[in-house]
Coordinates of C-alpha atoms in Angstrom, one line a residue:
M1 CA 16.7 22.3 -32.1
T2 CA 20.3 21.6 -31.4
A3 CA 22.7 20.0 -33.9
D4 CA 21.9 16.5 -32.6
G5 CA 18.1 17.1 -33.0
R6 CA 17.3 17.7 -29.4
R7 CA 15.4 20.7 -28.1
P8 CA 17.8 23.2 -26.4
R9 CA 17.7 23.4 -22.6
D10 CA 16.0 26.3 -21.0
L11 CA 18.3 28.5 -18.9
R12 CA 15.6 28.9 -16.3
L13 CA 15.1 25.2 -15.9
D14 CA 18.7 24.4 -14.9
F15 CA 19.1 27.6 -12.9
F16 CA 16.1 27.0 -10.6
R17 CA 16.8 23.3 -10.3
G18 CA 20.3 24.1 -9.3
L19 CA 19.0 26.5 -6.6
A20 CA 16.7 23.7 -5.3
M21 CA 19.7 21.4 -4.9
F22 CA 21.5 23.8 -2.6
I23 CA 18.3 24.5 -0.6
I24 CA 17.7 20.7 -0.2
L25 CA 21.2 20.2 1.2
L26 CA 20.6 22.9 3.8
A27 CA 17.2 21.5 4.7
H28 CA 18.5 18.0 5.3
T29 CA 21.5 19.0 7.4
P30 CA 20.8 18.5 11.1
G31 CA 21.4 21.4 13.5
N32 CA 21.6 23.9 10.6
T33 CA 20.2 27.3 11.5
W34 CA 20.5 28.3 7.8
T35 CA 17.3 26.4 7.3
L36 CA 15.5 29.2 9.1
W37 CA 15.9 31.2 5.9
I38 CA 15.0 28.8 3.2
P39 CA 11.7 29.3 1.3
A40 CA 9.8 26.7 3.2
R41 CA 9.9 28.9 6.3
F42 CA 8.0 31.7 4.7
G43 CA 5.4 29.9 2.6
F44 CA 3.4 26.7 2.1
S45 CA 5.7 25.3 -0.7
D46 CA 9.4 24.6 -0.6
A47 CA 12.3 23.4 -2.7
T48 CA 10.7 20.0 -3.3
E49 CA 8.1 21.7 -5.6
I50 CA 10.9 23.4 -7.5
F51 CA 12.7 20.0 -8.0
V52 CA 9.6 18.1 -9.1
F53 CA 8.3 20.9 -11.4
C54 CA 11.7 21.3 -13.1
S55 CA 12.0 17.5 -13.4
G56 CA 8.7 17.5 -15.2
M57 CA 10.0 20.2 -17.6
A58 CA 13.3 18.3 -18.1
S59 CA 11.4 15.0 -18.8
A60 CA 9.3 16.7 -21.5
L61 CA 12.5 17.9 -23.1
A62 CA 14.1 14.4 -22.8
F63 CA 11.2 12.1 -23.7
G64 CA 8.6 14.2 -25.5
A65 CA 10.3 14.1 -28.8
V66 CA 10.7 10.3 -28.7
F67 CA 6.9 9.9 -28.2
A68 CA 6.1 12.5 -30.8
E69 CA 8.6 11.6 -33.5
R70 CA 9.3 7.9 -33.1
S71 CA 6.5 5.9 -31.4
W72 CA 4.7 5.5 -28.1
A73 CA 6.4 2.1 -27.6
L74 CA 9.9 3.6 -28.0
G75 CA 9.0 6.5 -25.8
A76 CA 7.7 4.2 -23.1
A77 CA 11.0 2.2 -23.4
R78 CA 13.0 5.3 -23.0
V79 CA 11.1 6.2 -19.9
A80 CA 11.5 2.7 -18.5
Y81 CA 15.3 3.0 -19.0
R82 CA 15.3 6.2 -16.9
V83 CA 13.1 4.6 -14.2
W84 CA 15.6 1.8 -14.0
Q85 CA 18.4 4.3 -13.5
V86 CA 16.6 6.2 -10.8
Y87 CA 15.7 2.9 -9.1
W88 CA 19.3 1.9 -8.7
A89 CA 20.3 5.4 -7.7
H90 CA 17.8 5.1 -4.9
I91 CA 19.2 1.7 -3.8
G92 CA 22.8 3.0 -4.0
V93 CA 22.0 6.2 -2.0
F94 CA 20.4 4.3 0.8
F95 CA 23.2 1.8 1.2
A96 CA 25.9 4.5 0.9
T97 CA 24.1 6.6 3.7
A98 CA 23.7 3.6 5.9
L99 CA 27.4 2.7 5.5
L100 CA 28.3 6.3 6.3
M101 CA 26.3 6.2 9.6
V102 CA 28.2 3.1 10.7
M103 CA 31.6 4.6 9.7
L104 CA 30.8 7.8 11.7
D105 CA 30.1 5.7 14.8
R106 CA 33.5 4.0 14.3
T107 CA 35.3 7.3 14.5
G108 CA 34.3 7.7 18.1
L109 CA 33.7 11.4 17.6
G110 CA 30.5 13.3 18.3
P111 CA 28.3 13.8 21.4
E112 CA 28.7 11.3 24.1
G113 CA 26.4 8.4 23.7
A114 CA 25.4 9.3 20.1
V115 CA 24.8 6.3 17.9
Y116 CA 24.5 7.6 14.3
A117 CA 23.5 4.1 13.0
D118 CA 20.3 4.4 15.1
W119 CA 19.1 7.3 13.0
W120 CA 15.6 6.2 12.2
P121 CA 15.7 6.3 8.4
V122 CA 18.4 3.6 8.4
S123 CA 18.0 1.9 11.7
G124 CA 15.4 -0.4 10.3
L125 CA 18.0 -2.0 8.1
F126 CA 20.0 -3.0 11.1
H127 CA 17.1 -4.0 13.4
H128 CA 14.9 -5.8 10.8
T129 CA 17.6 -6.7 8.2
K130 CA 15.9 -9.5 6.4
V131 CA 12.5 -7.8 6.1
A132 CA 14.1 -4.4 5.4
L133 CA 16.2 -5.8 2.5
V134 CA 13.1 -7.2 0.8
G135 CA 11.2 -4.0 1.5
L136 CA 14.0 -1.8 0.2
F137 CA 14.2 -3.6 -3.2
T138 CA 10.4 -3.8 -3.5
L139 CA 9.9 -0.2 -2.5
T140 CA 7.8 -1.1 0.5
Y141 CA 10.5 0.1 2.9
V142 CA 10.8 3.8 2.0
P143 CA 11.8 5.7 5.1
G144 CA 12.0 9.5 5.3
L145 CA 14.7 11.3 3.4
F146 CA 14.8 8.4 1.0
D147 CA 11.4 8.9 -0.4
I148 CA 12.0 11.5 -3.0
L149 CA 13.6 9.2 -5.6
P150 CA 10.9 6.5 -5.2
M151 CA 8.3 9.2 -5.7
Y152 CA 10.1 10.5 -8.8
L153 CA 10.4 7.0 -10.4
V154 CA 6.7 6.3 -9.9
I155 CA 5.8 9.6 -11.5
L156 CA 8.2 8.9 -14.4
A157 CA 6.3 5.6 -14.9
M158 CA 3.1 7.6 -15.4
I159 CA 4.5 9.5 -18.4
P160 CA 3.5 6.8 -21.0
V161 CA -0.1 6.7 -19.5
V162 CA -0.3 10.5 -19.8
M163 CA 1.0 10.5 -23.4
L164 CA -1.5 7.8 -24.3
A165 CA -4.3 10.0 -22.8
H166 CA -3.1 12.9 -24.8
R167 CA -3.0 10.9 -28.0
F168 CA -6.6 9.8 -27.7
G169 CA -8.2 12.7 -25.8
G170 CA -5.9 15.7 -26.1
T171 CA -5.2 18.2 -23.4
Y172 CA -8.5 17.8 -21.7
A173 CA -8.0 14.0 -21.2
V174 CA -4.6 14.7 -19.6
F175 CA -6.2 17.3 -17.4
G176 CA -8.8 14.8 -16.4
V177 CA -6.4 12.0 -15.6
V178 CA -3.9 14.1 -13.7
T179 CA -6.5 16.0 -11.6
A180 CA -8.6 12.9 -10.9
L181 CA -5.5 11.0 -9.7
W182 CA -4.5 13.9 -7.5
F183 CA -7.9 14.2 -6.0
A184 CA -8.1 10.5 -5.3
A185 CA -4.7 10.8 -3.5
Q186 CA -6.1 13.6 -1.4
L187 CA -9.1 11.4 -0.4
A188 CA -6.8 8.5 0.5
L189 CA -4.6 10.7 2.7
W190 CA -7.7 12.4 4.2
R191 CA -9.0 9.0 5.1
R192 CA -5.8 8.1 7.0
A193 CA -5.7 11.5 8.7
L194 CA -9.3 11.1 10.0
D195 CA -8.8 7.4 11.0
G196 CA -10.2 7.2 14.6
A197 CA -10.8 10.9 14.9
E198 CA -14.2 12.5 15.6
T199 CA -15.5 14.4 12.6
H200 CA -18.7 15.9 11.1
M201 CA -20.9 14.3 8.5
L202 CA -19.0 15.8 5.5
G203 CA -15.7 14.5 7.0
E204 CA -17.2 11.1 7.4
G205 CA -18.4 11.0 3.8
L206 CA -15.0 12.1 2.5
A207 CA -13.3 9.5 4.7
A208 CA -15.6 6.7 3.4
L209 CA -14.9 7.8 -0.2
G210 CA -11.2 7.9 0.6
G211 CA -11.3 4.3 1.8
A212 CA -11.9 3.3 -1.9
F213 CA -8.6 4.8 -2.8
S214 CA -6.5 3.7 0.2
F215 CA -4.3 1.7 -2.1
L216 CA -2.8 5.0 -3.3
A217 CA -1.2 5.5 0.2
L218 CA 1.8 3.3 -0.4
P219 CA 3.3 1.5 2.6
S220 CA 6.7 2.9 3.8
N221 CA 7.8 0.0 6.0
P222 CA 6.8 -3.7 6.3
W223 CA 6.6 -3.7 10.1
G224 CA 4.3 -0.7 10.7
D225 CA 1.4 1.2 9.1
G226 CA 3.4 4.2 7.8
T227 CA 3.0 5.4 4.2
W228 CA 5.3 7.2 1.8
F229 CA 5.7 10.8 2.9
F230 CA 5.8 12.0 -0.7
N231 CA 2.7 10.5 -2.3
P232 CA 3.5 10.2 -6.0
F233 CA -0.1 10.2 -7.0
G234 CA -0.5 13.6 -5.4
W235 CA 2.9 15.1 -6.5
Q236 CA 2.4 14.1 -10.1
L237 CA 0.2 17.2 -10.4
V238 CA 3.3 19.4 -9.9
F239 CA 5.4 17.3 -12.2
F240 CA 2.9 17.2 -15.1
T241 CA 2.3 21.0 -14.8
G242 CA 5.9 21.5 -15.7
F243 CA 5.7 18.7 -18.3
A244 CA 2.6 20.2 -19.9
L245 CA 4.1 23.7 -20.2
V246 CA 7.1 22.4 -22.1
M247 CA 4.9 20.2 -24.3
K248 CA 2.8 23.3 -25.1
W249 CA -0.3 21.6 -23.7
L250 CA -0.6 24.6 -21.4
P251 CA -0.2 28.2 -22.7
T252 CA 2.8 30.2 -21.5
P253 CA 1.5 32.5 -18.7
P254 CA 1.6 36.2 -19.7
V255 CA 3.4 38.7 -17.5
K256 CA 0.7 41.1 -16.4
R257 CA 0.6 43.6 -13.6
G258 CA -2.6 42.3 -12.2
L259 CA -1.3 38.7 -12.1
V260 CA 2.0 39.8 -10.4
I261 CA 0.0 41.7 -7.8
A262 CA -2.3 38.8 -7.2
A263 CA 0.7 36.4 -6.8
I264 CA 2.4 38.8 -4.3
V265 CA -0.8 39.2 -2.3
Y266 CA -1.3 35.4 -2.0
L267 CA 2.3 34.9 -0.9
A268 CA 1.9 37.6 1.7
F269 CA -1.4 36.1 2.9
S270 CA 0.3 32.7 3.4
L271 CA 3.2 34.0 5.4
P272 CA 1.7 34.1 8.9
F273 CA 0.1 30.6 8.4
A274 CA 3.4 29.1 7.1
W275 CA 6.1 30.7 9.3
F276 CA 6.2 28.7 12.6
K277 CA 7.6 31.7 14.4
I278 CA 4.3 33.6 13.8
Y279 CA 1.6 30.9 14.2
G280 CA 3.6 29.1 17.0
D281 CA 4.8 30.6 20.3
G282 CA 7.6 32.5 18.5
Y283 CA 7.6 36.1 17.5
L284 CA 4.1 36.7 19.0
P285 CA 3.3 36.0 22.6
A286 CA 1.3 32.7 23.1
D287 CA -1.7 34.5 24.7
W288 CA -2.1 37.1 22.0
A289 CA -5.6 36.7 20.4
L290 CA -4.0 37.4 17.0
R291 CA -1.5 34.5 17.3
I292 CA -4.3 32.2 18.6
R293 CA -6.5 33.0 15.6
I294 CA -3.7 32.5 13.2
S295 CA -2.9 29.1 14.8
E296 CA -6.5 28.0 14.7
A297 CA -6.9 29.0 11.1
R298 CA -3.8 27.0 10.2
D299 CA -5.1 24.0 11.9
F300 CA -8.4 24.4 10.0
M301 CA -6.7 24.6 6.7
S302 CA -4.1 21.9 7.4
P303 CA -5.6 19.4 4.8
L304 CA -5.2 22.1 2.2
I305 CA -1.6 22.8 2.8
E306 CA -0.3 19.4 3.7
K307 CA 2.9 18.2 2.0
S308 CA 2.4 14.5 1.5
G309 CA -0.1 14.8 -1.3
I310 CA 0.4 18.5 -2.2
G311 CA -2.7 20.2 -0.8
P312 CA -4.4 22.7 -3.1
L313 CA -3.3 25.8 -1.2
R314 CA 0.2 24.5 -1.2
Y315 CA 0.0 23.9 -5.0
L316 CA -1.4 27.4 -5.5
H317 CA 1.4 28.9 -3.4
F318 CA 4.0 27.2 -5.6
L319 CA 2.3 28.5 -8.8
A320 CA 2.3 32.0 -7.4
L321 CA 6.0 31.7 -6.5
A322 CA 6.9 30.1 -9.9
Y323 CA 5.0 32.9 -11.7
L324 CA 6.9 35.6 -9.9
S325 CA 10.2 33.9 -10.6
W326 CA 9.2 33.5 -14.2
A327 CA 8.4 37.2 -14.4
A328 CA 11.5 38.2 -12.5
V329 CA 14.1 36.6 -14.9
G330 CA 12.4 38.1 -17.9
P331 CA 11.5 36.6 -21.3
G332 CA 13.5 33.4 -22.0
G333 CA 15.4 34.0 -18.8
V334 CA 17.2 37.1 -20.3
R335 CA 18.2 38.4 -16.9
L336 CA 20.2 35.3 -16.3
T337 CA 22.4 36.5 -19.2
T338 CA 22.3 40.3 -18.7
G339 CA 22.3 40.6 -14.9
W340 CA 20.3 43.1 -12.8
S341 CA 20.2 46.8 -12.1
P342 CA 21.5 47.3 -8.5
P343 CA 19.0 48.4 -6.0
P344 CA 19.6 51.9 -4.6
A345 CA 21.6 52.4 -1.4
V346 CA 20.5 54.4 1.6
R347 CA 21.5 58.0 1.6
G348 CA 21.7 60.8 4.1
L349 CA 23.8 61.1 7.2
A350 CA 20.8 60.8 9.6
L351 CA 19.5 57.6 8.1
I352 CA 22.9 56.0 8.0
G353 CA 23.6 57.1 11.6
A354 CA 20.2 55.6 12.7
L355 CA 21.1 52.3 11.0
A356 CA 24.5 52.3 12.7
V357 CA 23.0 52.8 16.1
L358 CA 20.4 50.1 15.5
A359 CA 23.2 47.7 14.4
I360 CA 25.2 48.5 17.6
L361 CA 22.3 48.2 20.0
T362 CA 21.1 44.8 18.5
A363 CA 24.6 43.3 18.2
P364 CA 24.6 41.6 21.6
Y365 CA 21.4 39.8 20.7
A366 CA 22.5 38.8 17.2
Y367 CA 25.4 36.7 18.6
V368 CA 23.8 35.1 21.6
D369 CA 25.6 31.7 21.4
E370 CA 29.0 33.3 20.9
I371 CA 28.6 35.7 23.9
R372 CA 27.2 32.9 26.1
A373 CA 30.2 30.7 25.3
I374 CA 32.7 33.5 26.1
S375 CA 31.0 35.1 29.1
P376 CA 27.9 33.5 30.6
S377 CA 27.6 36.4 33.1
L378 CA 27.6 39.0 30.3
D379 CA 25.0 36.9 28.5
A380 CA 22.8 36.9 31.7
W381 CA 23.2 40.7 32.1
L382 CA 22.2 41.4 28.4
L383 CA 19.2 39.2 28.7
A384 CA 18.1 41.0 31.9
R385 CA 18.1 44.3 29.9
L386 CA 15.1 42.9 28.0
Q387 CA 13.0 42.3 31.0
G388 CA 9.8 44.3 30.7
L389 CA 9.9 44.3 26.9
G390 CA 7.3 41.5 26.5
L391 CA 7.5 41.3 22.7
V392 CA 11.2 40.4 22.6
A393 CA 12.0 39.1 26.1
H394 CA 11.2 35.5 25.1
P395 CA 14.4 33.7 24.0
M396 CA 12.9 32.8 20.6
R397 CA 11.6 36.4 20.0
I398 CA 15.2 37.7 20.3
G399 CA 15.1 36.6 16.7
L400 CA 13.3 39.9 16.0
L401 CA 16.3 41.8 17.2
Q402 CA 18.6 39.5 15.1
I403 CA 16.6 40.3 12.0
A404 CA 16.8 44.0 12.7
H405 CA 20.6 43.7 13.2
L406 CA 21.0 41.7 9.9
V407 CA 18.9 44.2 7.9
A408 CA 20.8 47.2 9.4
L409 CA 24.2 45.6 8.6
L410 CA 23.2 44.7 5.0
M411 CA 21.9 48.2 4.3
L412 CA 25.0 49.8 5.7
A413 CA 27.3 47.4 3.8
W414 CA 25.4 48.0 0.6
A415 CA 25.9 51.8 1.0
A416 CA 29.5 51.5 2.0
I417 CA 30.8 49.4 -1.0
G418 CA 30.0 52.2 -3.5
A419 CA 28.2 52.4 -6.7
E420 CA 30.7 50.6 -8.8
R421 CA 30.9 47.5 -6.6
R422 CA 27.1 47.5 -6.3
K423 CA 26.9 47.4 -10.1
W424 CA 29.5 44.6 -10.2
L425 CA 27.6 42.5 -7.7
A426 CA 24.3 42.9 -9.5
R427 CA 25.7 42.2 -12.9
D428 CA 29.2 40.6 -13.2
G429 CA 29.1 38.8 -9.8
F430 CA 25.7 37.4 -10.5
L431 CA 26.5 36.4 -14.0
A432 CA 29.6 34.5 -12.7
L433 CA 27.3 32.5 -10.4
V434 CA 24.7 31.6 -13.0
P435 CA 26.7 29.0 -15.0
V436 CA 27.8 27.4 -11.8
I437 CA 24.3 27.1 -10.5
R438 CA 23.1 25.9 -13.9
K439 CA 25.8 23.2 -13.9
V440 CA 24.4 21.9 -10.6
G441 CA 21.0 21.9 -12.2
T442 CA 22.0 19.9 -15.3
Q443 CA 23.4 17.1 -13.1
S444 CA 20.6 17.2 -10.5
L445 CA 20.2 13.4 -10.1
A446 CA 23.9 12.9 -9.3
V447 CA 24.0 16.0 -7.1
F448 CA 20.9 14.9 -5.2
M449 CA 22.4 11.5 -4.6
V450 CA 25.5 13.0 -3.1
S451 CA 23.5 15.5 -1.1
I452 CA 21.8 12.9 1.0
P453 CA 24.9 11.3 2.7
L454 CA 26.6 14.7 2.6
S455 CA 23.8 16.2 4.7
R456 CA 24.3 13.5 7.4
F457 CA 28.1 14.0 7.2
N458 CA 27.7 17.7 7.7
G459 CA 25.4 17.2 10.7
W460 CA 28.1 14.9 12.2
W461 CA 30.7 17.5 11.4
L462 CA 28.8 20.2 13.3
D463 CA 28.4 17.8 16.2
V464 CA 32.2 17.5 16.3
I465 CA 33.3 21.1 15.8
G466 CA 30.4 22.8 17.5
K467 CA 27.5 24.9 16.3
D468 CA 28.0 28.6 15.9
V469 CA 27.8 31.2 13.2
W470 CA 31.3 30.5 11.8
T471 CA 31.2 26.7 11.9
R472 CA 27.8 26.6 10.3
G473 CA 29.1 28.9 7.6
L474 CA 32.1 26.7 7.1
V475 CA 30.1 23.5 6.9
N476 CA 27.4 24.9 4.6
L477 CA 29.8 26.5 2.2
T478 CA 32.0 23.4 2.1
G479 CA 28.8 21.4 1.3
F480 CA 28.0 23.8 -1.6
A481 CA 31.5 23.3 -2.9
V482 CA 31.1 19.5 -2.8
L483 CA 27.8 19.8 -4.8
I484 CA 29.5 22.0 -7.4
A485 CA 32.5 19.7 -7.7
T486 CA 30.1 16.7 -8.1
A487 CA 28.3 18.5 -10.9
Y488 CA 31.4 19.4 -12.8
L489 CA 33.0 15.9 -12.3
V490 CA 29.9 14.1 -13.5
G491 CA 29.6 16.4 -16.5
W492 CA 33.2 15.7 -17.3
F493 CA 32.6 11.9 -17.2
K494 CA 29.4 12.3 -19.3
A495 CA 31.4 14.2 -22.0
Q496 CA 33.6 11.1 -22.3
P497 CA 36.8 13.0 -23.0
W498 CA 38.7 9.8 -23.6
R499 CA 36.8 9.2 -26.8
Q500 CA 38.6 10.4 -30.0
R501 CA 36.9 13.3 -31.5
Q502 CA 35.5 12.7 -35.0
I503 CA 36.7 15.3 -37.5
P504 CA 34.0 16.1 -40.2
R505 CA 34.6 14.5 -43.5
A506 CA 35.5 17.1 -46.2
P507 CA 33.1 17.2 -49.2
E508 CA 34.4 15.7 -52.5
S509 CA 35.2 18.2 -55.2
S510 CA 34.5 17.8 -58.9
S511 CA 38.2 17.0 -59.5
G512 CA 38.2 14.0 -57.2
P513 CA 38.0 13.0 -53.6
V514 CA 39.8 15.1 -51.0
A515 CA 41.9 13.1 -48.5
N516 CA 40.7 13.3 -44.9
P517 CA 43.1 15.1 -42.6
T518 CA 44.9 12.9 -40.0
P519 CA 43.8 13.7 -36.5
A520 CA 46.6 15.2 -34.3
E521 CA 48.1 12.8 -31.8

């Protein structure tokens, strides 16, 4: 416990939630090729699971003691206060983003004919204003990109119910409530997915059963039949997994070699079914039997990996990723305080020379946009050199050459900087970043609120200055700086530095009271 009676914050909680905030900004920025390298591209789960899971852990730290040490009623009141805060945060973010879209249009900058206020998540406010306003405040108008906070506040409202279940039935009752609600949400979403589609007898039975839970698919707009993309009754499974771990309802997972191997195998198994460049017409030719089988398998398992209600294979993918992260940072997150041992660098003149040749040969295909802008004729000549190389001739499959170029450059750079700099990067450099990332994690609500309009601004900025390697780097790194500044500014305000610090009262001695010192002006 801390001096004020609260449980200390876990280093890992704030660190991983901070990472999620940076990833979410990248994912929401239009025209951002950095999103090709976020976790969502290589597995079923993404940064949303990190955010929701860590929010569950943080909620247990914030509210668990109130339920346990005060009363259920006060705990419920504390949760209701937080729901109230998140509700108004959602309203404020929506209006701020809608206003930003209008202001961007007024600049007159951007692609010819672009109308940013017609962006579909906010256009409903302008085209159906009266209905949209009512829907916005009643949470029946919840367009995409503005559905994470509504999901979060509904899940928060479930905490008193879960605490009540634990009081009367223990951990098994909580497990029953959470899993039953999650399964009901799966059935409701399955019912909508199969609506009007031909299916087999089992599918028809599940669809009929899902009809009984159709009320769990919350409406996302008053003028159509859309539903919330993030179904809170499905996503509460991720939230309460984190909640239960902090509350000690679930045991801490042991770090065992067998479990680590199993988690790695599952992540590797999911890769071809999650990476669109493999199951789509990307890195594998469209007519290859392997690609067709992978694509068919993905279609077959789609209900198990869907995002709206957190399908079971998606949930399992997140658990595997979370377990490996848990193991990687060490007991209590010790590696977040000690750093890492630097990975070895390549050695040998022959190997270094081979990497240098690879980097040179692939360079023209690593900077396609830049070469095309400078010399279209050179670009055409370079692309012609790939004719006959079926695996990489397709424009998208040039990405294989780009990956090879990037790997070669990284390995050469890692060898070139020397042992001392490698050690500094793995330890001192990393340790310098940890408190910054953790600061972003501690102020995740404020940072998330800023990231939504910021992502749209960054997309507009790219439209104005152009999209290439350097401009994307500038925009993304500037966005990171804004998130970091937001976290530190909000933390400063929360510390209330304008309040006079109270100096502890000195104990009275046997000879009489001791005068309190006068605070310095």
